[in-house]
PDB file of C-alpha atoms in Angstrom:
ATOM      1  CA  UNK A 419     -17.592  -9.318 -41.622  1.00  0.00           C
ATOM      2  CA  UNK A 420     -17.935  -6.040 -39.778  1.00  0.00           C
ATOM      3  CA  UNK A 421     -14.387  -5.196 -39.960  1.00  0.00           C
ATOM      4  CA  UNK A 422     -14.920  -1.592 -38.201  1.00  0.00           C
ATOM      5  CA  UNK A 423     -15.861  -3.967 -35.445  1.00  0.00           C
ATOM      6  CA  UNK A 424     -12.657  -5.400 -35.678  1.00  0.00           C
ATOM      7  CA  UNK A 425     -10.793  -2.180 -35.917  1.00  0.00           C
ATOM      8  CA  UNK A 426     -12.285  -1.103 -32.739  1.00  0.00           C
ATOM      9  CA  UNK A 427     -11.697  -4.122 -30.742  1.00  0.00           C
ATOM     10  CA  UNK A 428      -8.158  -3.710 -31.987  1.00  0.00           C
ATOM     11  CA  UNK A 429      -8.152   0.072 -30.784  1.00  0.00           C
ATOM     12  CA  UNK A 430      -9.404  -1.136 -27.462  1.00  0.00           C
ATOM     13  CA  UNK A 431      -6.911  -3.668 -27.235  1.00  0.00           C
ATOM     14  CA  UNK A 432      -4.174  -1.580 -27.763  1.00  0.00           C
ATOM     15  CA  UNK A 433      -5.100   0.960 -25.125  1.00  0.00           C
ATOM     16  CA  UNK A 434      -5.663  -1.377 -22.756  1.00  0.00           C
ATOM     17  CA  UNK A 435      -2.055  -2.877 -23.047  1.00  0.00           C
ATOM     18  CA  UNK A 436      -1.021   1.240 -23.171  1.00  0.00           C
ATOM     19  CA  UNK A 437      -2.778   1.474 -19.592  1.00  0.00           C
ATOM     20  CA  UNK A 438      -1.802  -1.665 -18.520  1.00  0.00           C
ATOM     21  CA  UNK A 439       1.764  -1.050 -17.964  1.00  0.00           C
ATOM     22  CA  UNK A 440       1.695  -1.739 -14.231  1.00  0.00           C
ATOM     23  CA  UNK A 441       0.436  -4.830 -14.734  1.00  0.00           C
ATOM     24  CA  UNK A 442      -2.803  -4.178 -12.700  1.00  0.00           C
ATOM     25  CA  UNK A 443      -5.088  -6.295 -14.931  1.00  0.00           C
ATOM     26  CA  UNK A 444      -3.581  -9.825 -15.743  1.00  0.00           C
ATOM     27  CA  UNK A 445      -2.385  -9.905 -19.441  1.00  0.00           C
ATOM     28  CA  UNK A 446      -5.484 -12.160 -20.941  1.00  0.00           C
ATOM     29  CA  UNK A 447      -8.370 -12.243 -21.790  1.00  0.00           C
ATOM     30  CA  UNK A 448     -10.236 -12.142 -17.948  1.00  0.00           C
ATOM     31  CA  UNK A 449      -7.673  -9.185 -17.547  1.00  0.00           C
ATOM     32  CA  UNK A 450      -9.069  -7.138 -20.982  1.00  0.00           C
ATOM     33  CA  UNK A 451     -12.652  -7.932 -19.539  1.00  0.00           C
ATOM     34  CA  UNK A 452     -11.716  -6.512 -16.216  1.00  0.00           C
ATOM     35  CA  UNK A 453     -10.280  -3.447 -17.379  1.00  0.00           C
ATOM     36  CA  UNK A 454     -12.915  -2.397 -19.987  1.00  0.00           C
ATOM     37  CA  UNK A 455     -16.071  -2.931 -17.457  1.00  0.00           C
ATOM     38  CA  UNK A 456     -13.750  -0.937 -15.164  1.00  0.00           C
ATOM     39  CA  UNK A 457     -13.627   2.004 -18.122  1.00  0.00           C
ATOM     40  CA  UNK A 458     -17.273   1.764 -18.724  1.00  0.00           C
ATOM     41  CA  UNK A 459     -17.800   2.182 -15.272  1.00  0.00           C
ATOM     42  CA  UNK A 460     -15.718   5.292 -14.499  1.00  0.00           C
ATOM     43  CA  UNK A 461     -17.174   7.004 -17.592  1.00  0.00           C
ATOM     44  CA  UNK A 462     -20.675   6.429 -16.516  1.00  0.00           C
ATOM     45  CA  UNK A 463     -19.370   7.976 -13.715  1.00  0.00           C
ATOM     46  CA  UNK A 464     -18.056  11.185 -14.878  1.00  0.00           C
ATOM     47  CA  UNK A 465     -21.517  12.555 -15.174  1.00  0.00           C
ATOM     48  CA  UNK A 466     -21.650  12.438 -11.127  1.00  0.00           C
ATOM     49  CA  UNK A 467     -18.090  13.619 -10.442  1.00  0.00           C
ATOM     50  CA  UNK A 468     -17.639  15.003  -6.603  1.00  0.00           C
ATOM     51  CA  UNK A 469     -16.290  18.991  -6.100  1.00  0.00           C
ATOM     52  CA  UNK A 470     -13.904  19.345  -4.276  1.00  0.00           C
ATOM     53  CA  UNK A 471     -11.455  22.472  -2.972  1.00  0.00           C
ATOM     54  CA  UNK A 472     -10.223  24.459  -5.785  1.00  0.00           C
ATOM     55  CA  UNK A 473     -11.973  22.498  -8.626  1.00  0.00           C
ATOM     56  CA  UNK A 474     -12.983  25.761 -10.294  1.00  0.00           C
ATOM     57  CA  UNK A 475      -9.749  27.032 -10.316  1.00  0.00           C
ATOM     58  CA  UNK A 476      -8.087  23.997 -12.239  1.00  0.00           C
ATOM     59  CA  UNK A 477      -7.062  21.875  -9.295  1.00  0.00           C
ATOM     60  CA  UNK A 478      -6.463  18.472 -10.393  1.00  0.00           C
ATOM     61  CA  UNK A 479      -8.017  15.198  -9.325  1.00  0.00           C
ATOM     62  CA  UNK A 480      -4.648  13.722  -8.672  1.00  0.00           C
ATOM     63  CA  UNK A 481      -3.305  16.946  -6.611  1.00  0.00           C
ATOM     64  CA  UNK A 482      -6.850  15.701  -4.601  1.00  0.00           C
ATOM     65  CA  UNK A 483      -5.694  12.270  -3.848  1.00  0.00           C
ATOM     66  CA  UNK A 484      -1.985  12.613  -3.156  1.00  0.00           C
ATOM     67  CA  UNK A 485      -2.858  15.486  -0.544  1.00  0.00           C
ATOM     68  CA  UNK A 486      -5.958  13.506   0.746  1.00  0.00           C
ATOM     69  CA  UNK A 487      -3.734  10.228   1.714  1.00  0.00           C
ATOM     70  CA  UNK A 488      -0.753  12.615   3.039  1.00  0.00           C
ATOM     71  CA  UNK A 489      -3.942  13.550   5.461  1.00  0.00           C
ATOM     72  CA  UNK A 490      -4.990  10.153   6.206  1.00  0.00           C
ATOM     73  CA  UNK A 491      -1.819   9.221   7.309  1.00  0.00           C
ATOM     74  CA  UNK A 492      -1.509  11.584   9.447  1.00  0.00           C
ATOM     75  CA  UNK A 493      -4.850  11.153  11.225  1.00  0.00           C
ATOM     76  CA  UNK A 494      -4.223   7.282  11.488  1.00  0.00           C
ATOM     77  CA  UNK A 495      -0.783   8.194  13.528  1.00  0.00           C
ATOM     78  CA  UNK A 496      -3.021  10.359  15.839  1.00  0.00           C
ATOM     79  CA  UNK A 497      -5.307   7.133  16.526  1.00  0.00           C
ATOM     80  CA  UNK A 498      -2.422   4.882  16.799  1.00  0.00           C
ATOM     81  CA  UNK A 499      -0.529   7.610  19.228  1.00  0.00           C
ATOM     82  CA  UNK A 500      -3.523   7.372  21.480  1.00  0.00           C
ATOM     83  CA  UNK A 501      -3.796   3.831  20.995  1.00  0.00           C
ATOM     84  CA  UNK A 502      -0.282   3.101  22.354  1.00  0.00           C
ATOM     85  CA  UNK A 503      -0.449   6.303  25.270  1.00  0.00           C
ATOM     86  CA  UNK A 504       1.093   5.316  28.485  1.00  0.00           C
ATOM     87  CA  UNK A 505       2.417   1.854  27.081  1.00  0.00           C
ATOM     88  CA  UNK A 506       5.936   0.665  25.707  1.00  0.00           C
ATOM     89  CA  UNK A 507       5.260   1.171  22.429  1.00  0.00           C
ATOM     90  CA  UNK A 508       7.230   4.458  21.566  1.00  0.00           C
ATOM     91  CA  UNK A 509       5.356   4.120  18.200  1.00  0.00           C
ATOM     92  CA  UNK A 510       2.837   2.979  15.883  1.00  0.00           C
ATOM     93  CA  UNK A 511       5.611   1.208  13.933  1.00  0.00           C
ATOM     94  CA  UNK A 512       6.409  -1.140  17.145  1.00  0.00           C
ATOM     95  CA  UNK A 513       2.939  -2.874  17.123  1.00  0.00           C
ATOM     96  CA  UNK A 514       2.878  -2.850  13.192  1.00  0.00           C
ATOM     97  CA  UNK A 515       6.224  -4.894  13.300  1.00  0.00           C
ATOM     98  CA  UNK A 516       5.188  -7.188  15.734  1.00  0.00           C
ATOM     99  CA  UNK A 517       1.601  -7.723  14.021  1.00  0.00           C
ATOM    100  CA  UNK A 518       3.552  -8.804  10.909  1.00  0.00           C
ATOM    101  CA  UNK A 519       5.696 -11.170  12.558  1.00  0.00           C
ATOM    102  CA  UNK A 520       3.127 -12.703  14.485  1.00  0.00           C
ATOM    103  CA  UNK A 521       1.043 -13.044  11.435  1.00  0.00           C
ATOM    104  CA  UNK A 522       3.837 -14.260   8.529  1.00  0.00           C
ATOM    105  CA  UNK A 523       5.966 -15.669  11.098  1.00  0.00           C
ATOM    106  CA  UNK A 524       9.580 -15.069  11.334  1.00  0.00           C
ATOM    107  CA  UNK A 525      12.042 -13.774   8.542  1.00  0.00           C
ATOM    108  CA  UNK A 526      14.779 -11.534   8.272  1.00  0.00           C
ATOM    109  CA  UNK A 527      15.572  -8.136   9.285  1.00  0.00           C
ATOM    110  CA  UNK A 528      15.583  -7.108   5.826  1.00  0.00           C
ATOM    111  CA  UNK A 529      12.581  -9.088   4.976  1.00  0.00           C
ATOM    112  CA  UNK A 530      10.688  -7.385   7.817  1.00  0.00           C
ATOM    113  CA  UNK A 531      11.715  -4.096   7.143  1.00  0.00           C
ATOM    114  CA  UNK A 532      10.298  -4.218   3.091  1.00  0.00           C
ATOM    115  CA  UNK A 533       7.112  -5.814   4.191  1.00  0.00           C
ATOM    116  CA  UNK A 534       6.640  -2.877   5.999  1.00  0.00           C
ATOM    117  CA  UNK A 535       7.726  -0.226   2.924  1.00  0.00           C
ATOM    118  CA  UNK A 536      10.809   1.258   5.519  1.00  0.00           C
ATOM    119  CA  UNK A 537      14.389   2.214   4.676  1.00  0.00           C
ATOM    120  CA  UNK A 538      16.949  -0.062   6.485  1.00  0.00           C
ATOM    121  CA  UNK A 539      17.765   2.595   8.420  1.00  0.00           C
ATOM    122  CA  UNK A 540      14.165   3.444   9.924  1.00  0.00           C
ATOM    123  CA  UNK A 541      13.847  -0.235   9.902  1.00  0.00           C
ATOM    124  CA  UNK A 542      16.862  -1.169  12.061  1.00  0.00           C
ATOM    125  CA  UNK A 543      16.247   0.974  14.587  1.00  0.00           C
ATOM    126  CA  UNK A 544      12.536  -0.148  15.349  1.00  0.00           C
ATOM    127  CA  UNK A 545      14.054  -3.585  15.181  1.00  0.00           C
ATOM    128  CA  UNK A 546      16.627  -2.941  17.582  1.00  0.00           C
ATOM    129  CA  UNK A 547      14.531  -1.159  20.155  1.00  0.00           C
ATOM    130  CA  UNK A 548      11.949  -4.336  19.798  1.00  0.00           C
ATOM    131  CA  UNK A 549      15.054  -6.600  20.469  1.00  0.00           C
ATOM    132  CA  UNK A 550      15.807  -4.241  23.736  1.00  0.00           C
ATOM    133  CA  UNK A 551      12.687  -4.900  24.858  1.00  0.00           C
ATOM    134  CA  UNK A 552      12.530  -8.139  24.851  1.00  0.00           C
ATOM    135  CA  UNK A 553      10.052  -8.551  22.162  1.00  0.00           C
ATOM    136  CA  UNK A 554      11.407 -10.461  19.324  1.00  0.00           C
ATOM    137  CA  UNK A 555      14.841 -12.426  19.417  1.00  0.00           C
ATOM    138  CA  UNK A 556      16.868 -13.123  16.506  1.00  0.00           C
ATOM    139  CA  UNK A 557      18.197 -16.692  15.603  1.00  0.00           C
ATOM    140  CA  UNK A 558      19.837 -18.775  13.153  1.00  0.00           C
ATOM    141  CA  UNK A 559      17.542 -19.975  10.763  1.00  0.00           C
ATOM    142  CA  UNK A 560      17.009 -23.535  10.907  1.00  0.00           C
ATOM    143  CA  UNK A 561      16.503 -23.997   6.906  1.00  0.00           C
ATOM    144  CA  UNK A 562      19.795 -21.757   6.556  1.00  0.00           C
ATOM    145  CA  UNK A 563      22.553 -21.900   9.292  1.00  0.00           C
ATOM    146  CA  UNK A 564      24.177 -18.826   7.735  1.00  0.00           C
ATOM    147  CA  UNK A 565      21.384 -17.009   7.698  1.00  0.00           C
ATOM    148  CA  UNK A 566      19.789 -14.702  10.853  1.00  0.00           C
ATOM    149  CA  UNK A 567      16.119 -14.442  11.315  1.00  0.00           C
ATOM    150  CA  UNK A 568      13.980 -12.695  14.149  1.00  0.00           C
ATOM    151  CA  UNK A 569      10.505 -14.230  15.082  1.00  0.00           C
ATOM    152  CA  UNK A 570       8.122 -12.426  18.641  1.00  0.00           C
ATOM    153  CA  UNK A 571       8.585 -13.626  21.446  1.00  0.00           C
ATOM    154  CA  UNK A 572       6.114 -14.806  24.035  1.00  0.00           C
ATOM    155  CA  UNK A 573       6.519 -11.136  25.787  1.00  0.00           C
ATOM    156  CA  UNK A 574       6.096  -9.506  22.635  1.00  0.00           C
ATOM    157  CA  UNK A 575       2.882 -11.348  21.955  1.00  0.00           C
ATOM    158  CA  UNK A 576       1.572 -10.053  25.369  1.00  0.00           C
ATOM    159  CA  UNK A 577       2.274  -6.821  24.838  1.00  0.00           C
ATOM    160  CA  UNK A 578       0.803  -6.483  21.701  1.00  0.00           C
ATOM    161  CA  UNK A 579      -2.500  -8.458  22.900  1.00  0.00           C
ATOM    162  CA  UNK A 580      -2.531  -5.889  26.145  1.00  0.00           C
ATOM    163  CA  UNK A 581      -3.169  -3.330  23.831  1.00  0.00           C
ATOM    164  CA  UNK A 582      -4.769  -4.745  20.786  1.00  0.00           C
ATOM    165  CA  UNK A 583      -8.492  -4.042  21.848  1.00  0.00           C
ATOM    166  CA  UNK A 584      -7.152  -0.050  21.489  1.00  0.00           C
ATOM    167  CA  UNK A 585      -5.196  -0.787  18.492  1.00  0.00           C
ATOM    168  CA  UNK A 586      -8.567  -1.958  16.805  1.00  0.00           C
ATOM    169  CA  UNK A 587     -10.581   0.389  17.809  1.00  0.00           C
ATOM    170  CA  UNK A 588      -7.916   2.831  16.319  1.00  0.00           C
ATOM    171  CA  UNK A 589      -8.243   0.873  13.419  1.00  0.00           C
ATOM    172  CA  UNK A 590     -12.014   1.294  13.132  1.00  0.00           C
ATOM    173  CA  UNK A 591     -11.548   5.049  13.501  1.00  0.00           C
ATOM    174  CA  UNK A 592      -9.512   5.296  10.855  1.00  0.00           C
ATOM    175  CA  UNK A 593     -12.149   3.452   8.344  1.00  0.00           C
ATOM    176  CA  UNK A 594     -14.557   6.063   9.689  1.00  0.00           C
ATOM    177  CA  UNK A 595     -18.157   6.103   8.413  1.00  0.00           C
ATOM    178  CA  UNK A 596     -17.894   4.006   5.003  1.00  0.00           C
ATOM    179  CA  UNK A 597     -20.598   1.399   4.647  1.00  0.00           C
ATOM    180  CA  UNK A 598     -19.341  -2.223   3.758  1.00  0.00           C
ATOM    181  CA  UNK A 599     -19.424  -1.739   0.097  1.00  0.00           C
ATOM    182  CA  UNK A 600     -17.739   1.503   0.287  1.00  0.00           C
ATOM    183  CA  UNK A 601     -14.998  -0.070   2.366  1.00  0.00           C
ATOM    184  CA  UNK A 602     -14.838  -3.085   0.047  1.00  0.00           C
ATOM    185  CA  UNK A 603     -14.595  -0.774  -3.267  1.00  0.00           C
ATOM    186  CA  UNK A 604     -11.661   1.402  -1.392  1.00  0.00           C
ATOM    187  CA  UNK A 605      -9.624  -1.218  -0.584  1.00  0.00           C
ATOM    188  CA  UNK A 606     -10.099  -2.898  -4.760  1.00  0.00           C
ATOM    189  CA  UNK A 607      -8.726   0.917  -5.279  1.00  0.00           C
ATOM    190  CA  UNK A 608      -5.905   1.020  -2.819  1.00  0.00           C
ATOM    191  CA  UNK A 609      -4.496  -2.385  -3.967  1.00  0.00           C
ATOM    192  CA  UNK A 610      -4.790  -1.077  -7.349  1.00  0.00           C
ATOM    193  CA  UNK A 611      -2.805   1.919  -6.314  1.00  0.00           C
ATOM    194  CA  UNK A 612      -0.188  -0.701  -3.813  1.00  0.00           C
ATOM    195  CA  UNK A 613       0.532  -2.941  -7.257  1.00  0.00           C
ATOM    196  CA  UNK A 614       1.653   0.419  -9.053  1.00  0.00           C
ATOM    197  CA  UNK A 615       3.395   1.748  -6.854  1.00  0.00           C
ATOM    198  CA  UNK A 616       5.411  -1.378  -4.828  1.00  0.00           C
ATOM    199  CA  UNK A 617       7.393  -2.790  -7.840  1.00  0.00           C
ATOM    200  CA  UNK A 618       8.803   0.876  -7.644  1.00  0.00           C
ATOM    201  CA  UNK A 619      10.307   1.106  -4.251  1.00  0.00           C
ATOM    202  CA  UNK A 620      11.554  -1.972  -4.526  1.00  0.00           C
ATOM    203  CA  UNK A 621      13.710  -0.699  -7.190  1.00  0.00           C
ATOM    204  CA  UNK A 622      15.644   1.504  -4.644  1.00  0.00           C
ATOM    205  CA  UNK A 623      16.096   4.164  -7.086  1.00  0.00           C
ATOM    206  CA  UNK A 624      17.983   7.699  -5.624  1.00  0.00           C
ATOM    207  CA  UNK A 625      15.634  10.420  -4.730  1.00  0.00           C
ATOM    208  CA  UNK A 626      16.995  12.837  -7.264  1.00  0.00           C
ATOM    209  CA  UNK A 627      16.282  10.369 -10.641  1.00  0.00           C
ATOM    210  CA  UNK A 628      13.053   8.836  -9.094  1.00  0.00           C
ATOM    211  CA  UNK A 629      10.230  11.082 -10.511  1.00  0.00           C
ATOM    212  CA  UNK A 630      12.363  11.610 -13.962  1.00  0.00           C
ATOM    213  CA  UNK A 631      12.633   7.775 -14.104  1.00  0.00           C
ATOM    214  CA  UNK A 632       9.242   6.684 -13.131  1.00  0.00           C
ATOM    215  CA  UNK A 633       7.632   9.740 -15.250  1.00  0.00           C
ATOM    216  CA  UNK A 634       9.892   8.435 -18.309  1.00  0.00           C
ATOM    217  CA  UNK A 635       8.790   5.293 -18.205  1.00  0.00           C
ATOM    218  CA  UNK A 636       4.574   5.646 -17.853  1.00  0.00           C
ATOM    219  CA  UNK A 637       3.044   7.198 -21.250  1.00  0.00           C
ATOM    220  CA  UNK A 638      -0.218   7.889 -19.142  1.00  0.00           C
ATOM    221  CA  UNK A 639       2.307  10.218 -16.968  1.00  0.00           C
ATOM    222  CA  UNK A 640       3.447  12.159 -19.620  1.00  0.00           C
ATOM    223  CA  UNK A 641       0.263  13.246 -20.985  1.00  0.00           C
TER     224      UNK A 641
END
């Protein structure tokens, strides 16, 4: 038996379960296979890294994407502003809240409000202002009595169809000129990036332990 063969199977197992903290890659087998064509491929890939601003002067990939999708976000608010422009909607977060609801049908307030990654606070008052309009209603839920839960309303869903042919084509701006495959290998990435980083906010943890916490706890964030 090869037993270097061994030894580096072994080696590859272990950093894969290092790596695989987040729980991206599912814990078997399919999971290990995933995650080592996924390392083959980014080191053929290193060969044909992109420049970008500062790269010479030690910038690092990661200061790259974190100020890239701060700049994303704020592009896709200036589409959704015009998108909404002489409407009801006071914001993009009105049509997003009513999208989910008409799409996962009703739930609670606070159910709502995490699906769409908001503090209650933020949360509460888009809901109330929706409620003022007369856009979703809340009601007793009829699998719980005791419990409240807020569904759109027939009004809502005509608001929110008056203006969906802008809210796509906002949409499509925003996704810009990737090609189908392109589009199809960002959003593989940005899932990757949503399963990291959701488990974390849901944990609710106080601004000022957050990055000592999270950094304490990743061994690929303390190299």
């Amino acid at each position: 038996m090869h037993y270097s063969i061994v030894k580096d199977v072994l080696n590859l197992l272990e950093k894969f379960e290092i790596e695989n903290e987040s729980c991206v890659y599912s814990s078997d087998i399919e999971g290990f296979k995933t995650w080592l064509c996924a390392s083959e491929s980014s080191v053929d890939k290193k060969e044909n890294e992109p420049y970008w601003e500062g790269k010479e002067n030690g910038r690092s990939p990661e200061s790259v994407i974190s100020t890239s999708l701060v700049h994303l976000n704020r592009y896709a608010k200036s589409y959704s502003k015009s998108a909404i422009w002489n409407s009801n909607f006071a914001t993009q977060e009105d049509f997003i809240y009513l999208i989910t609801l008409k799409t996962f049908g009703e739930m609670t307030k606070m159910e709502l409000i995490k699906k769409n990654i908001h503090e209650k606070p933020a949360g509460m008052l888009i809901i109330n202002r929706l409620i003022k309009l007369g856009w979703i209603e809340q009601k007793e839920s009829e699998k719980d009595k005791r419990t409240k839960v807020i569904n759109i309303t027939d009004s809502g869903r005509d608001s929110l169809e008056n203006q969906m042919s802008r809210i796509r084509t906002a949409t499509n701006i925003v996704a810009g000129n990737l090609n189908h495959s392109e589009k199809m290998e960002l959003i593989r990435i940005l899932e990757k990036l949503e399963k990291f980083h959701h488990p974390i906010f849901s944990r609710h943890l106080e601004s000022r332990n957050l990055i000592d916490t999270i950094s304490s706890e990743y061994s690929f964030l303390k190299n």
